[in-house]
């Protein structure tokens, strides 16, 4: 069971972004975010069931 309600991934290829979002969703917020951070040229936004918003470091810098 996952603690996530939504995962959005931005990547150079849409097909991979969809695959990675699905995989991260299944992993849960902590492991999924850690894994997404390890992928090159990938940024992501995760929303948990507890209304927490988490994102990769590169996306956080872009959002300010």
PDB file of N, CA, C and O in Angstrom:
ATOM      1  N   UNK A   1       0.851  -1.184   0.000  1.00  0.00           N
ATOM      2  CA  UNK A   1       0.000   0.000   0.000  1.00  0.00           C
ATOM      3  C   UNK A   1       0.893   1.243   0.000  1.00  0.00           C
ATOM      4  O   UNK A   1       1.869   1.320   0.724  1.00  0.00           O
ATOM      5  N   UNK A   2       0.544   2.211  -0.787  1.00  0.00           N
ATOM      6  CA  UNK A   2       1.344   3.429  -0.915  1.00  0.00           C
ATOM      7  C   UNK A   2       0.725   4.571  -0.117  1.00  0.00           C
ATOM      8  O   UNK A   2      -0.478   4.573   0.144  1.00  0.00           O
ATOM      9  N   UNK A   3       1.562   5.520   0.259  1.00  0.00           N
ATOM     10  CA  UNK A   3       1.072   6.711   0.959  1.00  0.00           C
ATOM     11  C   UNK A   3       0.862   7.872  -0.006  1.00  0.00           C
ATOM     12  O   UNK A   3       0.574   8.984   0.412  1.00  0.00           O
ATOM     13  N   UNK A   4       0.979   7.611  -1.296  1.00  0.00           N
ATOM     14  CA  UNK A   4       0.864   8.661  -2.293  1.00  0.00           C
ATOM     15  C   UNK A   4      -0.531   8.709  -2.912  1.00  0.00           C
ATOM     16  O   UNK A   4      -1.189   7.684  -3.052  1.00  0.00           O
ATOM     17  N   UNK A   5      -0.947   9.920  -3.277  1.00  0.00           N
ATOM     18  CA  UNK A   5      -2.189  10.079  -4.040  1.00  0.00           C
ATOM     19  C   UNK A   5      -1.897  10.568  -5.455  1.00  0.00           C
ATOM     20  O   UNK A   5      -2.752  10.428  -6.331  1.00  0.00           O
ATOM     21  N   UNK A   6      -0.706  11.133  -5.680  1.00  0.00           N
ATOM     22  CA  UNK A   6      -0.357  11.613  -7.023  1.00  0.00           C
ATOM     23  C   UNK A   6       1.156  11.721  -7.174  1.00  0.00           C
ATOM     24  O   UNK A   6       1.861  12.060  -6.223  1.00  0.00           O
ATOM     25  N   UNK A   7       1.623  11.424  -8.377  1.00  0.00           N
ATOM     26  CA  UNK A   7       3.030  11.606  -8.738  1.00  0.00           C
ATOM     27  C   UNK A   7       3.063  12.194 -10.142  1.00  0.00           C
ATOM     28  O   UNK A   7       2.435  11.663 -11.060  1.00  0.00           O
ATOM     29  N   UNK A   8       3.779  13.282 -10.300  1.00  0.00           N
ATOM     30  CA  UNK A   8       3.988  13.885 -11.610  1.00  0.00           C
ATOM     31  C   UNK A   8       5.482  13.884 -11.894  1.00  0.00           C
ATOM     32  O   UNK A   8       6.267  14.329 -11.052  1.00  0.00           O
ATOM     33  N   UNK A   9       5.864  13.382 -13.048  1.00  0.00           N
ATOM     34  CA  UNK A   9       7.278  13.307 -13.428  1.00  0.00           C
ATOM     35  C   UNK A   9       7.488  14.082 -14.716  1.00  0.00           C
ATOM     36  O   UNK A   9       6.706  13.956 -15.665  1.00  0.00           O
ATOM     37  N   UNK A  10       8.548  14.871 -14.744  1.00  0.00           N
ATOM     38  CA  UNK A  10       8.964  15.594 -15.941  1.00  0.00           C
ATOM     39  C   UNK A  10      10.279  14.971 -16.393  1.00  0.00           C
ATOM     40  O   UNK A  10      11.231  14.892 -15.600  1.00  0.00           O
ATOM     41  N   UNK A  11      10.326  14.524 -17.629  1.00  0.00           N
ATOM     42  CA  UNK A  11      11.512  13.874 -18.180  1.00  0.00           C
ATOM     43  C   UNK A  11      11.576  14.149 -19.675  1.00  0.00           C
ATOM     44  O   UNK A  11      10.575  14.565 -20.275  1.00  0.00           O
ATOM     45  N   UNK A  12      12.729  13.905 -20.283  1.00  0.00           N
ATOM     46  CA  UNK A  12      12.867  14.179 -21.721  1.00  0.00           C
ATOM     47  C   UNK A  12      11.912  13.375 -22.602  1.00  0.00           C
ATOM     48  O   UNK A  12      11.540  13.825 -23.678  1.00  0.00           O
ATOM     49  N   UNK A  13      11.503  12.194 -22.148  1.00  0.00           N
ATOM     50  CA  UNK A  13      10.599  11.363 -22.959  1.00  0.00           C
ATOM     51  C   UNK A  13       9.342  11.030 -22.166  1.00  0.00           C
ATOM     52  O   UNK A  13       9.412  10.530 -21.046  1.00  0.00           O
ATOM     53  N   UNK A  14       8.199  11.301 -22.763  1.00  0.00           N
ATOM     54  CA  UNK A  14       6.912  11.113 -22.096  1.00  0.00           C
ATOM     55  C   UNK A  14       6.697   9.669 -21.657  1.00  0.00           C
ATOM     56  O   UNK A  14       6.206   9.416 -20.548  1.00  0.00           O
ATOM     57  N   UNK A  15       7.049   8.725 -22.490  1.00  0.00           N
ATOM     58  CA  UNK A  15       6.832   7.312 -22.155  1.00  0.00           C
ATOM     59  C   UNK A  15       7.557   6.942 -20.870  1.00  0.00           C
ATOM     60  O   UNK A  15       6.991   6.287 -19.996  1.00  0.00           O
ATOM     61  N   UNK A  16       8.818   7.365 -20.753  1.00  0.00           N
ATOM     62  CA  UNK A  16       9.587   7.055 -19.543  1.00  0.00           C
ATOM     63  C   UNK A  16       9.050   7.816 -18.345  1.00  0.00           C
ATOM     64  O   UNK A  16       9.024   7.287 -17.232  1.00  0.00           O
ATOM     65  N   UNK A  17       8.626   9.048 -18.538  1.00  0.00           N
ATOM     66  CA  UNK A  17       8.062   9.823 -17.423  1.00  0.00           C
ATOM     67  C   UNK A  17       6.846   9.103 -16.852  1.00  0.00           C
ATOM     68  O   UNK A  17       6.689   9.000 -15.627  1.00  0.00           O
ATOM     69  N   UNK A  18       6.009   8.556 -17.714  1.00  0.00           N
ATOM     70  CA  UNK A  18       4.829   7.814 -17.264  1.00  0.00           C
ATOM     71  C   UNK A  18       5.240   6.555 -16.512  1.00  0.00           C
ATOM     72  O   UNK A  18       4.696   6.253 -15.440  1.00  0.00           O
ATOM     73  N   UNK A  19       6.191   5.823 -17.055  1.00  0.00           N
ATOM     74  CA  UNK A  19       6.675   4.600 -16.384  1.00  0.00           C
ATOM     75  C   UNK A  19       7.270   4.916 -15.020  1.00  0.00           C
ATOM     76  O   UNK A  19       6.996   4.227 -14.034  1.00  0.00           O
ATOM     77  N   UNK A  20       8.094   5.942 -14.964  1.00  0.00           N
ATOM     78  CA  UNK A  20       8.757   6.301 -13.703  1.00  0.00           C
ATOM     79  C   UNK A  20       7.760   6.804 -12.673  1.00  0.00           C
ATOM     80  O   UNK A  20       7.903   6.544 -11.486  1.00  0.00           O
ATOM     81  N   UNK A  21       6.730   7.536 -13.104  1.00  0.00           N
ATOM     82  CA  UNK A  21       5.701   8.001 -12.166  1.00  0.00           C
ATOM     83  C   UNK A  21       4.949   6.814 -11.568  1.00  0.00           C
ATOM     84  O   UNK A  21       4.679   6.777 -10.365  1.00  0.00           O
ATOM     85  N   UNK A  22       4.621   5.846 -12.405  1.00  0.00           N
ATOM     86  CA  UNK A  22       3.910   4.661 -11.931  1.00  0.00           C
ATOM     87  C   UNK A  22       4.766   3.873 -10.947  1.00  0.00           C
ATOM     88  O   UNK A  22       4.287   3.451  -9.887  1.00  0.00           O
ATOM     89  N   UNK A  23       6.039   3.691 -11.264  1.00  0.00           N
ATOM     90  CA  UNK A  23       6.949   2.954 -10.375  1.00  0.00           C
ATOM     91  C   UNK A  23       7.119   3.684  -9.050  1.00  0.00           C
ATOM     92  O   UNK A  23       7.070   3.068  -7.976  1.00  0.00           O
ATOM     93  N   UNK A  24       7.320   4.994  -9.090  1.00  0.00           N
ATOM     94  CA  UNK A  24       7.499   5.771  -7.861  1.00  0.00           C
ATOM     95  C   UNK A  24       6.240   5.725  -7.011  1.00  0.00           C
ATOM     96  O   UNK A  24       6.317   5.640  -5.779  1.00  0.00           O
ATOM     97  N   UNK A  25       5.082   5.767  -7.638  1.00  0.00           N
ATOM     98  CA  UNK A  25       3.820   5.687  -6.913  1.00  0.00           C
ATOM     99  C   UNK A  25       3.759   4.388  -6.111  1.00  0.00           C
ATOM    100  O   UNK A  25       3.381   4.378  -4.939  1.00  0.00           O
ATOM    101  N   UNK A  26       4.139   3.293  -6.746  1.00  0.00           N
ATOM    102  CA  UNK A  26       4.111   1.994  -6.078  1.00  0.00           C
ATOM    103  C   UNK A  26       5.130   1.907  -4.941  1.00  0.00           C
ATOM    104  O   UNK A  26       4.898   1.211  -3.952  1.00  0.00           O
ATOM    105  N   UNK A  27       6.245   2.625  -5.057  1.00  0.00           N
ATOM    106  CA  UNK A  27       7.301   2.590  -4.035  1.00  0.00           C
ATOM    107  C   UNK A  27       6.928   3.353  -2.770  1.00  0.00           C
ATOM    108  O   UNK A  27       7.458   3.082  -1.707  1.00  0.00           O
ATOM    109  N   UNK A  28       6.079   4.347  -2.904  1.00  0.00           N
ATOM    110  CA  UNK A  28       5.758   5.211  -1.769  1.00  0.00           C
ATOM    111  C   UNK A  28       6.602   6.465  -1.799  1.00  0.00           C
ATOM    112  O   UNK A  28       7.567   6.566  -2.560  1.00  0.00           O
ATOM    113  N   UNK A  29       6.247   7.431  -0.963  1.00  0.00           N
ATOM    114  CA  UNK A  29       6.850   8.762  -1.062  1.00  0.00           C
ATOM    115  C   UNK A  29       8.346   8.788  -0.755  1.00  0.00           C
ATOM    116  O   UNK A  29       9.110   9.423  -1.473  1.00  0.00           O
ATOM    117  N   UNK A  30       8.784   8.118   0.283  1.00  0.00           N
ATOM    118  CA  UNK A  30      10.206   8.203   0.651  1.00  0.00           C
ATOM    119  C   UNK A  30      11.101   7.474  -0.339  1.00  0.00           C
ATOM    120  O   UNK A  30      12.051   8.041  -0.873  1.00  0.00           O
ATOM    121  N   UNK A  31      10.806   6.210  -0.582  1.00  0.00           N
ATOM    122  CA  UNK A  31      11.635   5.433  -1.497  1.00  0.00           C
ATOM    123  C   UNK A  31      11.490   5.935  -2.931  1.00  0.00           C
ATOM    124  O   UNK A  31      12.468   6.022  -3.676  1.00  0.00           O
ATOM    125  N   UNK A  32      10.263   6.290  -3.315  1.00  0.00           N
ATOM    126  CA  UNK A  32      10.030   6.791  -4.664  1.00  0.00           C
ATOM    127  C   UNK A  32      10.782   8.079  -4.945  1.00  0.00           C
ATOM    128  O   UNK A  32      11.399   8.226  -6.006  1.00  0.00           O
ATOM    129  N   UNK A  33      10.760   9.006  -3.996  1.00  0.00           N
ATOM    130  CA  UNK A  33      11.472  10.263  -4.185  1.00  0.00           C
ATOM    131  C   UNK A  33      12.976  10.022  -4.249  1.00  0.00           C
ATOM    132  O   UNK A  33      13.670  10.580  -5.106  1.00  0.00           O
ATOM    133  N   UNK A  34      13.490   9.181  -3.373  1.00  0.00           N
ATOM    134  CA  UNK A  34      14.922   8.855  -3.377  1.00  0.00           C
ATOM    135  C   UNK A  34      15.327   8.257  -4.729  1.00  0.00           C
ATOM    136  O   UNK A  34      16.346   8.627  -5.308  1.00  0.00           O
ATOM    137  N   UNK A  35      14.502   7.358  -5.251  1.00  0.00           N
ATOM    138  CA  UNK A  35      14.791   6.729  -6.539  1.00  0.00           C
ATOM    139  C   UNK A  35      14.714   7.743  -7.678  1.00  0.00           C
ATOM    140  O   UNK A  35      15.592   7.777  -8.539  1.00  0.00           O
ATOM    141  N   UNK A  36      13.686   8.575  -7.688  1.00  0.00           N
ATOM    142  CA  UNK A  36      13.559   9.577  -8.744  1.00  0.00           C
ATOM    143  C   UNK A  36      14.733  10.554  -8.735  1.00  0.00           C
ATOM    144  O   UNK A  36      15.191  10.981  -9.797  1.00  0.00           O
ATOM    145  N   UNK A  37      15.222  10.905  -7.554  1.00  0.00           N
ATOM    146  CA  UNK A  37      16.381  11.796  -7.447  1.00  0.00           C
ATOM    147  C   UNK A  37      17.616  11.186  -8.115  1.00  0.00           C
ATOM    148  O   UNK A  37      18.497  11.902  -8.568  1.00  0.00           O
ATOM    149  N   UNK A  38      17.680   9.871  -8.185  1.00  0.00           N
ATOM    150  CA  UNK A  38      18.855   9.203  -8.758  1.00  0.00           C
ATOM    151  C   UNK A  38      18.827   9.150 -10.287  1.00  0.00           C
ATOM    152  O   UNK A  38      19.834   8.831 -10.912  1.00  0.00           O
ATOM    153  N   UNK A  39      17.681   9.461 -10.895  1.00  0.00           N
ATOM    154  CA  UNK A  39      17.560   9.383 -12.343  1.00  0.00           C
ATOM    155  C   UNK A  39      18.015  10.685 -12.992  1.00  0.00           C
ATOM    156  O   UNK A  39      17.609  11.770 -12.561  1.00  0.00           O
ATOM    157  N   UNK A  40      18.854  10.611 -14.028  1.00  0.00           N
ATOM    158  CA  UNK A  40      19.324  11.844 -14.686  1.00  0.00           C
ATOM    159  C   UNK A  40      18.205  12.532 -15.471  1.00  0.00           C
ATOM    160  O   UNK A  40      17.347  11.855 -16.058  1.00  0.00           O
ATOM    161  N   UNK A  41      18.217  13.847 -15.451  1.00  0.00           N
ATOM    162  CA  UNK A  41      17.263  14.664 -16.226  1.00  0.00           C
ATOM    163  C   UNK A  41      15.809  14.399 -15.878  1.00  0.00           C
ATOM    164  O   UNK A  41      14.925  14.476 -16.735  1.00  0.00           O
ATOM    165  N   UNK A  42      15.552  14.070 -14.615  1.00  0.00           N
ATOM    166  CA  UNK A  42      14.193  13.775 -14.164  1.00  0.00           C
ATOM    167  C   UNK A  42      13.860  14.656 -12.966  1.00  0.00           C
ATOM    168  O   UNK A  42      14.657  14.772 -12.034  1.00  0.00           O
ATOM    169  N   UNK A  43      12.694  15.274 -12.994  1.00  0.00           N
ATOM    170  CA  UNK A  43      12.183  16.033 -11.860  1.00  0.00           C
ATOM    171  C   UNK A  43      10.790  15.509 -11.549  1.00  0.00           C
ATOM    172  O   UNK A  43      10.099  14.997 -12.436  1.00  0.00           O
ATOM    173  N   UNK A  44      10.392  15.643 -10.291  1.00  0.00           N
ATOM    174  CA  UNK A  44       9.096  15.077  -9.916  1.00  0.00           C
ATOM    175  C   UNK A  44       8.462  15.817  -8.755  1.00  0.00           C
ATOM    176  O   UNK A  44       9.146  16.435  -7.939  1.00  0.00           O
ATOM    177  N   UNK A  45       7.143  15.713  -8.691  1.00  0.00           N
ATOM    178  CA  UNK A  45       6.330  16.263  -7.612  1.00  0.00           C
ATOM    179  C   UNK A  45       5.462  15.124  -7.092  1.00  0.00           C
ATOM    180  O   UNK A  45       4.795  14.448  -7.881  1.00  0.00           O
ATOM    181  N   UNK A  46       5.491  14.906  -5.774  1.00  0.00           N
ATOM    182  CA  UNK A  46       4.725  13.830  -5.158  1.00  0.00           C
ATOM    183  C   UNK A  46       3.796  14.415  -4.114  1.00  0.00           C
ATOM    184  O   UNK A  46       4.196  15.301  -3.351  1.00  0.00           O
ATOM    185  N   UNK A  47       2.566  13.948  -4.071  1.00  0.00           N
ATOM    186  CA  UNK A  47       1.589  14.394  -3.075  1.00  0.00           C
ATOM    187  C   UNK A  47       1.150  13.180  -2.270  1.00  0.00           C
ATOM    188  O   UNK A  47       0.733  12.174  -2.836  1.00  0.00           O
ATOM    189  N   UNK A  48       1.263  13.298  -0.945  1.00  0.00           N
ATOM    190  CA  UNK A  48       0.921  12.174  -0.078  1.00  0.00           C
ATOM    191  C   UNK A  48      -0.536  12.247   0.374  1.00  0.00           C
ATOM    192  O   UNK A  48      -1.179  13.290   0.261  1.00  0.00           O
ATOM    193  N   UNK A  49      -0.996  11.144   0.925  1.00  0.00           N
ATOM    194  CA  UNK A  49      -2.358  11.085   1.456  1.00  0.00           C
ATOM    195  C   UNK A  49      -2.532  12.045   2.635  1.00  0.00           C
ATOM    196  O   UNK A  49      -3.650  12.452   2.942  1.00  0.00           O
ATOM    197  N   UNK A  50      -1.430  12.418   3.273  1.00  0.00           N
ATOM    198  CA  UNK A  50      -1.473  13.370   4.380  1.00  0.00           C
ATOM    199  C   UNK A  50      -1.328  14.806   3.926  1.00  0.00           C
ATOM    200  O   UNK A  50      -1.017  15.694   4.713  1.00  0.00           O
ATOM    201  N   UNK A  51      -1.519  15.064   2.635  1.00  0.00           N
ATOM    202  CA  UNK A  51      -1.440  16.408   2.034  1.00  0.00           C
ATOM    203  C   UNK A  51      -0.051  17.025   2.084  1.00  0.00           C
ATOM    204  O   UNK A  51       0.091  18.247   2.066  1.00  0.00           O
ATOM    205  N   UNK A  52       0.985  16.200   2.154  1.00  0.00           N
ATOM    206  CA  UNK A  52       2.358  16.703   2.062  1.00  0.00           C
ATOM    207  C   UNK A  52       2.748  16.753   0.593  1.00  0.00           C
ATOM    208  O   UNK A  52       2.396  15.860  -0.181  1.00  0.00           O
ATOM    209  N   UNK A  53       3.463  17.790   0.222  1.00  0.00           N
ATOM    210  CA  UNK A  53       3.975  17.915  -1.136  1.00  0.00           C
ATOM    211  C   UNK A  53       5.487  17.768  -1.067  1.00  0.00           C
ATOM    212  O   UNK A  53       6.150  18.486  -0.320  1.00  0.00           O
ATOM    213  N   UNK A  54       6.003  16.818  -1.828  1.00  0.00           N
ATOM    214  CA  UNK A  54       7.448  16.575  -1.866  1.00  0.00           C
ATOM    215  C   UNK A  54       7.889  16.668  -3.311  1.00  0.00           C
ATOM    216  O   UNK A  54       7.139  16.336  -4.221  1.00  0.00           O
ATOM    217  N   UNK A  55       9.111  17.137  -3.528  1.00  0.00           N
ATOM    218  CA  UNK A  55       9.602  17.222  -4.899  1.00  0.00           C
ATOM    219  C   UNK A  55      11.107  17.022  -4.941  1.00  0.00           C
ATOM    220  O   UNK A  55      11.793  17.156  -3.929  1.00  0.00           O
ATOM    221  N   UNK A  56      11.592  16.705  -6.118  1.00  0.00           N
ATOM    222  CA  UNK A  56      13.008  16.534  -6.327  1.00  0.00           C
ATOM    223  C   UNK A  56      13.708  17.880  -6.144  1.00  0.00           C
ATOM    224  O   UNK A  56      13.091  18.937  -6.282  1.00  0.00           O
ATOM    225  N   UNK A  57      14.998  17.820  -5.852  1.00  0.00           N
ATOM    226  CA  UNK A  57      15.761  19.041  -5.586  1.00  0.00           C
ATOM    227  C   UNK A  57      15.771  20.017  -6.744  1.00  0.00           C
ATOM    228  O   UNK A  57      15.663  21.230  -6.552  1.00  0.00           O
ATOM    229  N   UNK A  58      15.900  19.510  -7.953  1.00  0.00           N
ATOM    230  CA  UNK A  58      15.925  20.399  -9.125  1.00  0.00           C
ATOM    231  C   UNK A  58      14.612  21.120  -9.323  1.00  0.00           C
ATOM    232  O   UNK A  58      14.580  22.303  -9.664  1.00  0.00           O
ATOM    233  N   UNK A  59      13.514  20.442  -9.075  1.00  0.00           N
ATOM    234  CA  UNK A  59      12.201  21.084  -9.214  1.00  0.00           C
ATOM    235  C   UNK A  59      12.010  22.113  -8.110  1.00  0.00           C
ATOM    236  O   UNK A  59      11.493  23.211  -8.358  1.00  0.00           O
ATOM    237  N   UNK A  60      12.450  21.805  -6.915  1.00  0.00           N
ATOM    238  CA  UNK A  60      12.336  22.758  -5.799  1.00  0.00           C
ATOM    239  C   UNK A  60      13.085  24.038  -6.111  1.00  0.00           C
ATOM    240  O   UNK A  60      12.596  25.138  -5.847  1.00  0.00           O
ATOM    241  N   UNK A  61      14.279  23.930  -6.712  1.00  0.00           N
ATOM    242  CA  UNK A  61      15.043  25.128  -7.076  1.00  0.00           C
ATOM    243  C   UNK A  61      14.330  25.929  -8.150  1.00  0.00           C
ATOM    244  O   UNK A  61      14.334  27.163  -8.119  1.00  0.00           O
ATOM    245  N   UNK A  62      13.693  25.251  -9.086  1.00  0.00           N
ATOM    246  CA  UNK A  62      12.988  25.958 -10.166  1.00  0.00           C
ATOM    247  C   UNK A  62      11.730  26.647  -9.658  1.00  0.00           C
ATOM    248  O   UNK A  62      11.340  27.694 -10.161  1.00  0.00           O
ATOM    249  N   UNK A  63      11.075  26.040  -8.669  1.00  0.00           N
ATOM    250  CA  UNK A  63       9.855  26.632  -8.131  1.00  0.00           C
ATOM    251  C   UNK A  63      10.133  27.764  -7.150  1.00  0.00           C
ATOM    252  O   UNK A  63       9.260  28.555  -6.857  1.00  0.00           O
ATOM    253  N   UNK A  64      11.372  27.793  -6.652  1.00  0.00           N
ATOM    254  CA  UNK A  64      11.784  28.865  -5.749  1.00  0.00           C
ATOM    255  C   UNK A  64      11.312  28.649  -4.377  1.00  0.00           C
ATOM    256  O   UNK A  64      11.015  29.331  -3.525  1.00  0.00           O
TER     257      UNK A  64
END
